[in-house]
PDB file of C-alpha atoms in Angstrom:
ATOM      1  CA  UNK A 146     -21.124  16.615  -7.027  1.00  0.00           C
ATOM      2  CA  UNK A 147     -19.296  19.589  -8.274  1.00  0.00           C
ATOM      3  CA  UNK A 148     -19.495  23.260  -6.366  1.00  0.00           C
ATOM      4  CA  UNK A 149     -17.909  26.481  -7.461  1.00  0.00           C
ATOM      5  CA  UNK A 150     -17.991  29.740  -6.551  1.00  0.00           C
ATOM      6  CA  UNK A 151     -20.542  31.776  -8.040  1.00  0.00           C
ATOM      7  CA  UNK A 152     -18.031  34.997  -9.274  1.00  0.00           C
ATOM      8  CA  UNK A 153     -14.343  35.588  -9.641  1.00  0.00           C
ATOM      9  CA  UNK A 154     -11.512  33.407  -9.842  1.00  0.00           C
ATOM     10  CA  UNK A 155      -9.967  31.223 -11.756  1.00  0.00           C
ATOM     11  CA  UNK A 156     -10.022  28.943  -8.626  1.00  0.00           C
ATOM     12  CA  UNK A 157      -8.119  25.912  -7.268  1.00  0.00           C
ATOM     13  CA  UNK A 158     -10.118  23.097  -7.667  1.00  0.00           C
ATOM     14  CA  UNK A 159      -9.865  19.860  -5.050  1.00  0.00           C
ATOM     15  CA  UNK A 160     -11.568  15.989  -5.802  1.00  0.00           C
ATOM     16  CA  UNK A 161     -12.666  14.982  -2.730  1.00  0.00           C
ATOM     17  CA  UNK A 162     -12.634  11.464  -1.749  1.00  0.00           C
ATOM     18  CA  UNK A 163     -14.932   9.170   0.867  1.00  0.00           C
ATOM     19  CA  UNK A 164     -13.785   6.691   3.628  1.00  0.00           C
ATOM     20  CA  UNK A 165     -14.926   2.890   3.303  1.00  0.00           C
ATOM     21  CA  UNK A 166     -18.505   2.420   2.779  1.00  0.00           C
ATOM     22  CA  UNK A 167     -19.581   6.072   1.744  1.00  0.00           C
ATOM     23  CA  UNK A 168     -20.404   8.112  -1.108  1.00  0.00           C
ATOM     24  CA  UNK A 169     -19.565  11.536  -3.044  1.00  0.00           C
ATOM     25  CA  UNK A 170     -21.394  14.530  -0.599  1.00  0.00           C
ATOM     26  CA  UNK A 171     -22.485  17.393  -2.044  1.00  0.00           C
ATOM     27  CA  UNK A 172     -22.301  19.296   1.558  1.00  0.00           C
ATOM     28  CA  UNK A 173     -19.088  18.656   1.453  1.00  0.00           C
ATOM     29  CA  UNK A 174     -18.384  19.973  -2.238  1.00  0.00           C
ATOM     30  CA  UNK A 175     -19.983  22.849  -1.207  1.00  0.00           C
ATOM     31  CA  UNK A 176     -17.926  23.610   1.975  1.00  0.00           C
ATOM     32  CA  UNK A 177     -15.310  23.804  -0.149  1.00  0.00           C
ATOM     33  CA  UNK A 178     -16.571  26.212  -2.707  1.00  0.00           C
ATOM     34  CA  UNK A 179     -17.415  28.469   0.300  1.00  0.00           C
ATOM     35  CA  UNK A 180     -14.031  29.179   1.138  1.00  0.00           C
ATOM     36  CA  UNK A 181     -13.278  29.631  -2.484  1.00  0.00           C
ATOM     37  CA  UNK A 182     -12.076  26.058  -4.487  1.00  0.00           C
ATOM     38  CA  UNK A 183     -14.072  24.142  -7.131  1.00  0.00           C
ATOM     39  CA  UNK A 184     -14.721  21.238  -5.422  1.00  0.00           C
ATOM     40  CA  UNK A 185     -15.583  17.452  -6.411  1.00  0.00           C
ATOM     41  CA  UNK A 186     -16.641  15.201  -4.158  1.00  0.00           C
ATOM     42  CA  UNK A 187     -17.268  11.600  -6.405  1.00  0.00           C
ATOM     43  CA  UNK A 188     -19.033   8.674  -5.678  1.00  0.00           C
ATOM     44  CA  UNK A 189     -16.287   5.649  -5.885  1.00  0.00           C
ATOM     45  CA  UNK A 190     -16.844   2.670  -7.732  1.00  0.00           C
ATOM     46  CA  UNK A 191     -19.708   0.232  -6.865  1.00  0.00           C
ATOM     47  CA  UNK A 192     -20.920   3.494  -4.827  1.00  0.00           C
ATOM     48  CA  UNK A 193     -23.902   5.732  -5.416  1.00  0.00           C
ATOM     49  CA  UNK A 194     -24.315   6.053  -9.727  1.00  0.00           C
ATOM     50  CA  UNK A 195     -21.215   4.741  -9.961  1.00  0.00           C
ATOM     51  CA  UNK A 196     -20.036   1.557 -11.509  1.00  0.00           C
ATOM     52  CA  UNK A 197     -17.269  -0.878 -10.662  1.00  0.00           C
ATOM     53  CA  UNK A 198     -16.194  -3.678  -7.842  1.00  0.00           C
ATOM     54  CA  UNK A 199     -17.357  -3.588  -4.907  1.00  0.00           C
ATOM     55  CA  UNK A 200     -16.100  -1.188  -1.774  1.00  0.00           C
ATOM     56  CA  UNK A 201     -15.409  -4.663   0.303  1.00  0.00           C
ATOM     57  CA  UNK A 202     -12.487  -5.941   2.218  1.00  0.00           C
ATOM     58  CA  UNK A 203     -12.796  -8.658  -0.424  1.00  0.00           C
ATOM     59  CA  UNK A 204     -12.769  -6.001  -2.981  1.00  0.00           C
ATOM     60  CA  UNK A 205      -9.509  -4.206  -1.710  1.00  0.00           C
ATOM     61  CA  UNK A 206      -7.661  -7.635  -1.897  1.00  0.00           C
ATOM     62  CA  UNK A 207      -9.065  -8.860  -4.908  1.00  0.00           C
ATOM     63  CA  UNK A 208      -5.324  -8.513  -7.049  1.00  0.00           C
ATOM     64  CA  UNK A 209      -5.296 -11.329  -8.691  1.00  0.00           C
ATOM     65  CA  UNK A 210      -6.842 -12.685 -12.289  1.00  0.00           C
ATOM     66  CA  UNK A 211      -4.739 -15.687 -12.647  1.00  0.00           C
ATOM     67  CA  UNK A 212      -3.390 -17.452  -9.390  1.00  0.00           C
ATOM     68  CA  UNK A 213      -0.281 -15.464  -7.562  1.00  0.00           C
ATOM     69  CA  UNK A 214       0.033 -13.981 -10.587  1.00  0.00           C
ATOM     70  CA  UNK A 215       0.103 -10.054  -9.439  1.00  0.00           C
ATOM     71  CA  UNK A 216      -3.010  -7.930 -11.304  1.00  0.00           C
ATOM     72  CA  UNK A 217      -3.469  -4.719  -9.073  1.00  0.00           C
ATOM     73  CA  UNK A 218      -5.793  -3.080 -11.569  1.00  0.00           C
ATOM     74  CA  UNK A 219      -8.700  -5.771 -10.158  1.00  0.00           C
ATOM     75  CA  UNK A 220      -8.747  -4.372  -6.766  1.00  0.00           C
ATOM     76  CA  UNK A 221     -11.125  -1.927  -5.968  1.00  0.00           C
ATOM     77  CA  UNK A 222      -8.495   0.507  -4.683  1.00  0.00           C
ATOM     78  CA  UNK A 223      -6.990   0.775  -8.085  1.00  0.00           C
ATOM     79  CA  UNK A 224     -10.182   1.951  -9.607  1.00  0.00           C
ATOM     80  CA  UNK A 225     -10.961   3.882  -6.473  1.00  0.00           C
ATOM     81  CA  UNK A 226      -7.325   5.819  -7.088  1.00  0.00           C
ATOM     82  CA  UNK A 227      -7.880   5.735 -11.009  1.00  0.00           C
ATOM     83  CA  UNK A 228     -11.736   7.711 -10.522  1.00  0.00           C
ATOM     84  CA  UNK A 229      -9.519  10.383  -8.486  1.00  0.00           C
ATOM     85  CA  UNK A 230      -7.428  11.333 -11.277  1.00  0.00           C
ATOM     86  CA  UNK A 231     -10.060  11.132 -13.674  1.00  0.00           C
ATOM     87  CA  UNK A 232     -11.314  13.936 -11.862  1.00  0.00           C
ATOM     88  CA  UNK A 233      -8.405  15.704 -12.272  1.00  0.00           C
ATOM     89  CA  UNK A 234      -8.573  15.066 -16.249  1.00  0.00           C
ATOM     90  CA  UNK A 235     -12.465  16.581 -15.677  1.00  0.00           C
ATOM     91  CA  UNK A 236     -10.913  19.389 -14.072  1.00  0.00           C
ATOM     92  CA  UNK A 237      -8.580  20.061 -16.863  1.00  0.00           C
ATOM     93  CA  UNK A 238     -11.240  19.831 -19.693  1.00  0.00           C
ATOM     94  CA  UNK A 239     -13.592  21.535 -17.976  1.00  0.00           C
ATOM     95  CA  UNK A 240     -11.226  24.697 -18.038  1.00  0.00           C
ATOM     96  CA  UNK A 241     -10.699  24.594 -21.657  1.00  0.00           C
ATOM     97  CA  UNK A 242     -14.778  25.252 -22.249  1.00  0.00           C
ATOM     98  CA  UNK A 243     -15.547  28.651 -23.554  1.00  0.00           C
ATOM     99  CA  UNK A 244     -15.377  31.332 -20.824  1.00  0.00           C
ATOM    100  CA  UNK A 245     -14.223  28.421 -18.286  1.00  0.00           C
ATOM    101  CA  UNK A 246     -17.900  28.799 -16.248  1.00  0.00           C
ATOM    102  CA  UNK A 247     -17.013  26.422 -13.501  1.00  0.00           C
ATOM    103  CA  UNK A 248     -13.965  29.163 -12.747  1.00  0.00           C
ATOM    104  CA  UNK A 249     -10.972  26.199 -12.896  1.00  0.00           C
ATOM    105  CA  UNK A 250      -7.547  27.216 -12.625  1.00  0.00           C
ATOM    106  CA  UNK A 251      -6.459  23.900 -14.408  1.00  0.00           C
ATOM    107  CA  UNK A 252      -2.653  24.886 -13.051  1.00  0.00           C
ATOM    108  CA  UNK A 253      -3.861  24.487  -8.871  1.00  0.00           C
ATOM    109  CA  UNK A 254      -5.371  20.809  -8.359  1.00  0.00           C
ATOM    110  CA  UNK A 255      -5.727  19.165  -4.798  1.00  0.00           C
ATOM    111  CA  UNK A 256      -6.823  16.283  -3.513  1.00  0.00           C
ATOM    112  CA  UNK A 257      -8.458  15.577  -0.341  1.00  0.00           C
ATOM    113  CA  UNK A 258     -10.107  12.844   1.752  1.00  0.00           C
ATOM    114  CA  UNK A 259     -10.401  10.823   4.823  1.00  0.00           C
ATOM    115  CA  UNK A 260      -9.975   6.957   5.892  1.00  0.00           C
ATOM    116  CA  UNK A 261     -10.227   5.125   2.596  1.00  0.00           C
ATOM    117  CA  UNK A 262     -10.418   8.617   0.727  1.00  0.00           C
ATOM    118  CA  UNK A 263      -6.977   9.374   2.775  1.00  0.00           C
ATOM    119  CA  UNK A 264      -5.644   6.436   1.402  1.00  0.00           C
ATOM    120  CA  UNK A 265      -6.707   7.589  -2.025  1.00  0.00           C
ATOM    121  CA  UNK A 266      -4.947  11.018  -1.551  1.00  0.00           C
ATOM    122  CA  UNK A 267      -1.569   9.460  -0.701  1.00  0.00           C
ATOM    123  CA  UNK A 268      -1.844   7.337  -4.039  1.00  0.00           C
ATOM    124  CA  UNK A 269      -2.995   9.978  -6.179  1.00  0.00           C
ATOM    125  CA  UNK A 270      -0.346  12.638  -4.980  1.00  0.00           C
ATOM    126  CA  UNK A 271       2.134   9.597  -5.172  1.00  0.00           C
ATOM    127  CA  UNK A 272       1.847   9.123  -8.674  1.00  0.00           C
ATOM    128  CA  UNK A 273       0.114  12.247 -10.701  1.00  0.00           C
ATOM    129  CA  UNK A 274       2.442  15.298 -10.606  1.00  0.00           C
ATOM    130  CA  UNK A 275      -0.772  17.310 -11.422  1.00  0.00           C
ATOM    131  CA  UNK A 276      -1.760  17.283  -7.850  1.00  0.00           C
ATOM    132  CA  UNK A 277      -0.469  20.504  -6.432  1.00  0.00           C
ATOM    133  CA  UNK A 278      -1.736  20.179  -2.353  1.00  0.00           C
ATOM    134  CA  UNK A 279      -2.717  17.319  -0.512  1.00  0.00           C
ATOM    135  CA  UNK A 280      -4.680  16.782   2.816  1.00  0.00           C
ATOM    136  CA  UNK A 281      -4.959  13.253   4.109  1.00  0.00           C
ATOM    137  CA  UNK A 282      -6.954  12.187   6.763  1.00  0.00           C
ATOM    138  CA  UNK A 283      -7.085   9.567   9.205  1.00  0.00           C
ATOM    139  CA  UNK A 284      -4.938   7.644   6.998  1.00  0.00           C
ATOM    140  CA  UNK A 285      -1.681   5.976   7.875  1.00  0.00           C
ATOM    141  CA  UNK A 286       0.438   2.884   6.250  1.00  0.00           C
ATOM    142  CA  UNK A 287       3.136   0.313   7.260  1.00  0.00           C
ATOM    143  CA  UNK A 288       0.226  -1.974   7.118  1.00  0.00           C
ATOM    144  CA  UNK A 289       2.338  -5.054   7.378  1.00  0.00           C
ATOM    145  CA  UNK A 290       2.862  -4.357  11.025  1.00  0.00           C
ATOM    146  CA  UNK A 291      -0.519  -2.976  11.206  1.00  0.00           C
ATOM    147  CA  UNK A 292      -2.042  -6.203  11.087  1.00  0.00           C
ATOM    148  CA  UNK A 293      -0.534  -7.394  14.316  1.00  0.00           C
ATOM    149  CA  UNK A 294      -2.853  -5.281  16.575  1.00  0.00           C
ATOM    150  CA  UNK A 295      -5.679  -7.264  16.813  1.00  0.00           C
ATOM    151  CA  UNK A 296      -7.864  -4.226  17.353  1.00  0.00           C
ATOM    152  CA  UNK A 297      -6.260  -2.657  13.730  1.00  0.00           C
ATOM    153  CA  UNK A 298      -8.755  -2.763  10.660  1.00  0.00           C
ATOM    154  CA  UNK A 299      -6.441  -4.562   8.803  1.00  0.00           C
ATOM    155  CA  UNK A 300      -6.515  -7.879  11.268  1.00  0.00           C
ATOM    156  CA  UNK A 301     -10.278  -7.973  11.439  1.00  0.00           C
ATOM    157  CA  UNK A 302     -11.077  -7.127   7.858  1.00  0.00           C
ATOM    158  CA  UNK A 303      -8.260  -9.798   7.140  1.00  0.00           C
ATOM    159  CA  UNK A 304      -9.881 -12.746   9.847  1.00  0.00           C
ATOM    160  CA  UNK A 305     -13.760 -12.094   9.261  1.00  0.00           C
ATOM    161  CA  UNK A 306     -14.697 -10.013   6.468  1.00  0.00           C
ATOM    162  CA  UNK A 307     -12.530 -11.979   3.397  1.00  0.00           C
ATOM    163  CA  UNK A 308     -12.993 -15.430   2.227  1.00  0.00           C
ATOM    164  CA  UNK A 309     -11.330 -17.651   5.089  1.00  0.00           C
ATOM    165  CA  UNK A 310      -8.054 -17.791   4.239  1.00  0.00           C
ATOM    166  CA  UNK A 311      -6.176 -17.100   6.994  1.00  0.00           C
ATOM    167  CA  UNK A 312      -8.306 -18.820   9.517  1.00  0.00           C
ATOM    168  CA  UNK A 313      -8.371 -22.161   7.518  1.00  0.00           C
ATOM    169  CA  UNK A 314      -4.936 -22.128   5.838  1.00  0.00           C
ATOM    170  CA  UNK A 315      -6.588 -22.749   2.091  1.00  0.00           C
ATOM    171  CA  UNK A 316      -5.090 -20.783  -0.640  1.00  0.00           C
ATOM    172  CA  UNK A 317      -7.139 -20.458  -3.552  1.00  0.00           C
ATOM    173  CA  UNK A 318      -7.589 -17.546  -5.596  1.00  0.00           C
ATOM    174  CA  UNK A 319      -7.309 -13.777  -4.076  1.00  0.00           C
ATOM    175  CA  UNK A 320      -7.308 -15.711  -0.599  1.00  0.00           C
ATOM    176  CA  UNK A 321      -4.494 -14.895   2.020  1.00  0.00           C
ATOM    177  CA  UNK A 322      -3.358 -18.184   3.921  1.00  0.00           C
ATOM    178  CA  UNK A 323      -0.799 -16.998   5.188  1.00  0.00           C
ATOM    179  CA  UNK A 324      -0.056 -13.023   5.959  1.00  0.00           C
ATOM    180  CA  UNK A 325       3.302 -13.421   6.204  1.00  0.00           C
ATOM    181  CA  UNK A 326       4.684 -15.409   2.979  1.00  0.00           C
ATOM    182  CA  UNK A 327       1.404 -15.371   1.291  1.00  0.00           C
ATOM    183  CA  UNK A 328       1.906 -13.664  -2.769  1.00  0.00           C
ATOM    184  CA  UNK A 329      -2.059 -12.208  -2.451  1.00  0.00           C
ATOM    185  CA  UNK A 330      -0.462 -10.530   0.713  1.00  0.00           C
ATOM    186  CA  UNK A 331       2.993  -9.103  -0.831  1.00  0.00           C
ATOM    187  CA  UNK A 332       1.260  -7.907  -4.178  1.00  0.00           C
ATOM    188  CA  UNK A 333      -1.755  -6.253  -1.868  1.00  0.00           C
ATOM    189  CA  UNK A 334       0.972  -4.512   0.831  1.00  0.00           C
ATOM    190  CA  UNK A 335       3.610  -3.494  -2.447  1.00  0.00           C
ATOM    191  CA  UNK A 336       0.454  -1.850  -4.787  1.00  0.00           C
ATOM    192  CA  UNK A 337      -1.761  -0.524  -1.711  1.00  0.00           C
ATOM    193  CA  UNK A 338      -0.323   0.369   1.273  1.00  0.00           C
ATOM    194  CA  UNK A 339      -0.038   4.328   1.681  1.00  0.00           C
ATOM    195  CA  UNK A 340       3.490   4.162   2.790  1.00  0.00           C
ATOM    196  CA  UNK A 341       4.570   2.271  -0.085  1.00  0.00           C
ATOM    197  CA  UNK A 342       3.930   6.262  -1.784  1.00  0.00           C
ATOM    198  CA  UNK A 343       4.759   8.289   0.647  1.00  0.00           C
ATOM    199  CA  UNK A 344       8.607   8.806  -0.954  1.00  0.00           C
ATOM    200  CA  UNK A 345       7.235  10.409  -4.065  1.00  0.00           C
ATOM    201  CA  UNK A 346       4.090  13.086  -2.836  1.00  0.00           C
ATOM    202  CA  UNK A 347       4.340  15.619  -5.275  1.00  0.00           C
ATOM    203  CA  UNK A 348       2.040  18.262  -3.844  1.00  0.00           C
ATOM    204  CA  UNK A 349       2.563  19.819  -0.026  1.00  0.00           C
ATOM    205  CA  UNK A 350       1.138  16.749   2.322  1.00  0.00           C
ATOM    206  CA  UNK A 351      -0.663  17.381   5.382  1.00  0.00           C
ATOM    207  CA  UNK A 352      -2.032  14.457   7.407  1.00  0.00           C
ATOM    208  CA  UNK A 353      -4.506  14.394   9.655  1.00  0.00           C
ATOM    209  CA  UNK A 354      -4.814  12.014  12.388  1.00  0.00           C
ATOM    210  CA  UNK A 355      -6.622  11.116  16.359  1.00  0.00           C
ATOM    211  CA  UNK A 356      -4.283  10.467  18.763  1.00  0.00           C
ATOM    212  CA  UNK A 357      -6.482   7.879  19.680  1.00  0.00           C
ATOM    213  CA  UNK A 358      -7.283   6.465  16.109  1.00  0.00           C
ATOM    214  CA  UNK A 359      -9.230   3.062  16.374  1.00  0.00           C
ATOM    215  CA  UNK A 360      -7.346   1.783  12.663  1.00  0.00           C
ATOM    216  CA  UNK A 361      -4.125   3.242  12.508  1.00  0.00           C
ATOM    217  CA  UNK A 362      -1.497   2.721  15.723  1.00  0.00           C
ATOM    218  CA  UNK A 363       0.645   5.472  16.815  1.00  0.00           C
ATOM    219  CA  UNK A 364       4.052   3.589  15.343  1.00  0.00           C
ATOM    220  CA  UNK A 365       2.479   3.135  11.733  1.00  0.00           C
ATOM    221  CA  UNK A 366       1.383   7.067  12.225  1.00  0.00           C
ATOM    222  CA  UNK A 367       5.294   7.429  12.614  1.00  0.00           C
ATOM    223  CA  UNK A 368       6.404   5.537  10.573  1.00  0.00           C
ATOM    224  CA  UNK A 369       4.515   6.328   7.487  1.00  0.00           C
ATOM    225  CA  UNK A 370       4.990  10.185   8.609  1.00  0.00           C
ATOM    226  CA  UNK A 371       9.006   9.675   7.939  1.00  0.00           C
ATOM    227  CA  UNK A 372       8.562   8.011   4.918  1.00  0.00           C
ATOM    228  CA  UNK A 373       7.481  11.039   3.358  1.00  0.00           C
ATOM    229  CA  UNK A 374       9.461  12.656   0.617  1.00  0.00           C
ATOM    230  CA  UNK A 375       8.816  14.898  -2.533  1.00  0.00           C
ATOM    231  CA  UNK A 376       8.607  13.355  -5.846  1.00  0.00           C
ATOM    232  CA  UNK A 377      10.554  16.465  -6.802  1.00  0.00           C
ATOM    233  CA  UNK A 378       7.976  18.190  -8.885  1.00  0.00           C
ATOM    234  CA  UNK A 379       6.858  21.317  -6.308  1.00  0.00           C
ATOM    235  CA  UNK A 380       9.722  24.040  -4.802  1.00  0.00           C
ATOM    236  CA  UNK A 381       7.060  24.444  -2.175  1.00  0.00           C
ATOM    237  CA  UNK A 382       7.052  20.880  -0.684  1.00  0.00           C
ATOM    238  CA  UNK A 383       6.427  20.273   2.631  1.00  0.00           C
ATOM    239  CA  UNK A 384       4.830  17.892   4.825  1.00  0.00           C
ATOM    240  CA  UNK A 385       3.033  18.201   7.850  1.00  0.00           C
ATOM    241  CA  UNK A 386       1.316  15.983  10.178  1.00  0.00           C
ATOM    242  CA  UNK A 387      -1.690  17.724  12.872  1.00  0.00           C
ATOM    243  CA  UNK A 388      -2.770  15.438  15.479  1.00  0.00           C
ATOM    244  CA  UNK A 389      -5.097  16.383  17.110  1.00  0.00           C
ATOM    245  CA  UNK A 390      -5.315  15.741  20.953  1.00  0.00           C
ATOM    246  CA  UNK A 391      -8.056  12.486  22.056  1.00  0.00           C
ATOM    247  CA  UNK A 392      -8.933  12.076  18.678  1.00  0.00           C
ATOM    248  CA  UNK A 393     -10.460   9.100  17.330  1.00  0.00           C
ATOM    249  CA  UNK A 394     -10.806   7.527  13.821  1.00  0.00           C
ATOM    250  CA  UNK A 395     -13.429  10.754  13.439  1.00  0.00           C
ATOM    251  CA  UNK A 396     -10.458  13.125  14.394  1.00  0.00           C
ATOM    252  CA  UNK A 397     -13.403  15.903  15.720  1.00  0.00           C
ATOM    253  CA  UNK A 398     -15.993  15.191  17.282  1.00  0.00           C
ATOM    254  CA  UNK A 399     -18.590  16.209  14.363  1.00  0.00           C
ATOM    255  CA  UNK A 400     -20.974  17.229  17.152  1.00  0.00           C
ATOM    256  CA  UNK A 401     -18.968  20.170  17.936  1.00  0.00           C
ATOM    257  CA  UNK A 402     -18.631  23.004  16.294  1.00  0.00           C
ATOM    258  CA  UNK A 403     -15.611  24.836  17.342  1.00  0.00           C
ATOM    259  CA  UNK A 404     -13.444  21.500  16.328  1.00  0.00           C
ATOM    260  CA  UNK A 405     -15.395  21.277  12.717  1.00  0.00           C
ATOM    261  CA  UNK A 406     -14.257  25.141  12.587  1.00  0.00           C
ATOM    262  CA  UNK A 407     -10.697  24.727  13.784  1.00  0.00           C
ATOM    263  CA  UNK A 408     -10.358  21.589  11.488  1.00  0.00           C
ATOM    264  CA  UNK A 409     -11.919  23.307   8.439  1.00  0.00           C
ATOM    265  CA  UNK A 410      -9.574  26.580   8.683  1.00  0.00           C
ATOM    266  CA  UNK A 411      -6.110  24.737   9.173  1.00  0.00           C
ATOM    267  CA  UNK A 412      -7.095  22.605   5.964  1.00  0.00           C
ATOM    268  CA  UNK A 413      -8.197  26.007   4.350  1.00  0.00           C
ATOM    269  CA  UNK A 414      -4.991  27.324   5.974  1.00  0.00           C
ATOM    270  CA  UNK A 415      -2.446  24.388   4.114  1.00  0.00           C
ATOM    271  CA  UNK A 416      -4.546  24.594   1.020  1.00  0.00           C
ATOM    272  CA  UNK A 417      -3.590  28.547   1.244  1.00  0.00           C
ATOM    273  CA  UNK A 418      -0.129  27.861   1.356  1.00  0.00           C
ATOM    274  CA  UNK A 419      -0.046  25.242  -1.699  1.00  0.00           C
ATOM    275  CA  UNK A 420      -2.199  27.336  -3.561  1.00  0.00           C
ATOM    276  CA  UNK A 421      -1.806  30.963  -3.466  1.00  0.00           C
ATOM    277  CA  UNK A 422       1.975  31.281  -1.641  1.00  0.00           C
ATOM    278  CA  UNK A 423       0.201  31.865   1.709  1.00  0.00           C
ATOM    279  CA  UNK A 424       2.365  32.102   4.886  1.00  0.00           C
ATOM    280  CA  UNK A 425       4.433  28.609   5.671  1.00  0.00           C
ATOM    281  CA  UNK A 426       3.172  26.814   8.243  1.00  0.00           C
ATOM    282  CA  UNK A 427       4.646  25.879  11.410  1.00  0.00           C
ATOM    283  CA  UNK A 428       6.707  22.501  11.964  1.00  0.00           C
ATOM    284  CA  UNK A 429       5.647  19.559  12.973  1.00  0.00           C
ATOM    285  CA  UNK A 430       7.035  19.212  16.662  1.00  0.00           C
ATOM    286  CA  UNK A 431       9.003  16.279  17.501  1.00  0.00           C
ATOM    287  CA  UNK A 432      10.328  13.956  20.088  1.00  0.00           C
ATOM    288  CA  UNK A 433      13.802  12.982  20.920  1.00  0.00           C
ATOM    289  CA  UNK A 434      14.679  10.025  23.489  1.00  0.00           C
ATOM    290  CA  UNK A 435      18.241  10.576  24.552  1.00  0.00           C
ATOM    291  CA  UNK A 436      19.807   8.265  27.377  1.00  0.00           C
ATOM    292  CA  UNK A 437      21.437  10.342  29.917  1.00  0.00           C
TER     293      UNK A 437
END
């Protein structure tokens, strides 16, 4: 689905990806455009029209052809990442038609998205130096130590929703036996894990998070938070985290109004400052233990 405003511009124009089990929203393309980006929200593979493996925990660590023999480019996260930045490439050659009528300014591209579409924001700003501003939400890495909460996504999705590895011991092909010295496991954490990008974000990174997030524990939060470094392509770099107080997986309560407001301005607010040298925002406050 693909919004724009109806005069002016050039504008900055933002793919917008979906968490785990949804599909492109053309509400949400739309929102955008409102407050002045092209916006396009996509359906991810195996998702709405769109073709490709399935959106399973299966799916995600399906990275293997050949037995512990590492193929990334079979998961569905790789062709989740890959239909991001073949929006960008739309973006671009949509600019060059006559008159550019979808107002693109082919030089501003974001990327945007929550859960699963946070995780595809921190891989496509990790790798495509076309991405110019960032917003991830509800997204967080160090997924190795993730999967030690038995509450975490990760565990469960690991234990019940993938062939039985781990609960029988079998290894057979794209099967974890063993989480811990398993190859499936070490290719999957090395090619998918957010944090494993968050040293080379080339566009300003804001992340979004609960404090109370259901998937992602406060230490991974951290963790992946300090990983984060520019790839060195943008003077304006910066990252950010916003947590926001009680939050769950949701972050806002999407019954309320005044949070969908406050949530929509500050990412209209970082988007500002990426795209059009708006004012810099505030730092991120921190903690300090000190023994006394």
């Amino acid at each position: 689905y693909l919004a724009s405003p109806l005069v002016g511009g050039p504008y900055p124009a933002i793919v917008i990806g979906h968490g785990h089990g949804g599909h492109g929203d053309p509400n949400e393309a739309m929102l955008l455009a409102a407050f002045g980006y092209v916006a396009l929200s996509i359906d991810g593979p195996g998702q709405g029209l769109s073709t490709g493996p399935p959106d399973t925990n299966q799916g995600w660590i399906s990275v293997e052809e050949i037995m512990n023999v590492p193929a990334p480019h079979v998961s569905y996260l790789y062709h989740y990442a890959y239909a991001g930045m073949r929006g960008l490439t739309l973006f671009e050659k949509l600019s060059g038609l006559p008159f550019n009528p979808f107002r693109i300014d082919r030089t501003r591209l974001g990327v945007i998205g929550a859960s699963m579409g946070g995780q595809f924001t921190y891989y496509i700003n990790g790798v495509d130096d076309r991405v110019k501003g960032a917003v991830g939400i509800a997204v967080a890495g160090d997924w190795r130590n993730v999967a030690k909460y038995r509450g975490a996504w990760l565990y469960h999705g690991l234990y019940y929703y993938t062939r039985d590895g781990l609960p029988s011991g079998q290894d057979h092909l794209n099967t974890i036996s063993n989480f811990c010295t398993d190859p499936t496991a070490t290719t999957f954490l090395n090619y998918f894990d957010p944090i494993a990008y968050a040293p080379t974000q080339h566009g300003p990174l804001l992340t979004i998070l609960g404090t109370h997030d259901q998937f992602f524990t406060a230490p991974a939060i951290n963790s992946t938070y300090s990983r984060i470094a520019s790839a060195g392509t943008s003077q304006r770099f910066l990252k950010r985290i916003m947590m926001k107080p009680n939050g769950k997986h949701g972050v806002v309560d999407e019954n309320s109004y005044s949070e969908l407001l406050e949530l929509i301005q500050n990412i209209d607010s970082w988007f500002k400052y990426c795209f059009t040298n708006g004012s810099r925002p505030p730092g991120t406050p921190t903690v300090r233990i000190e023994l006394l």
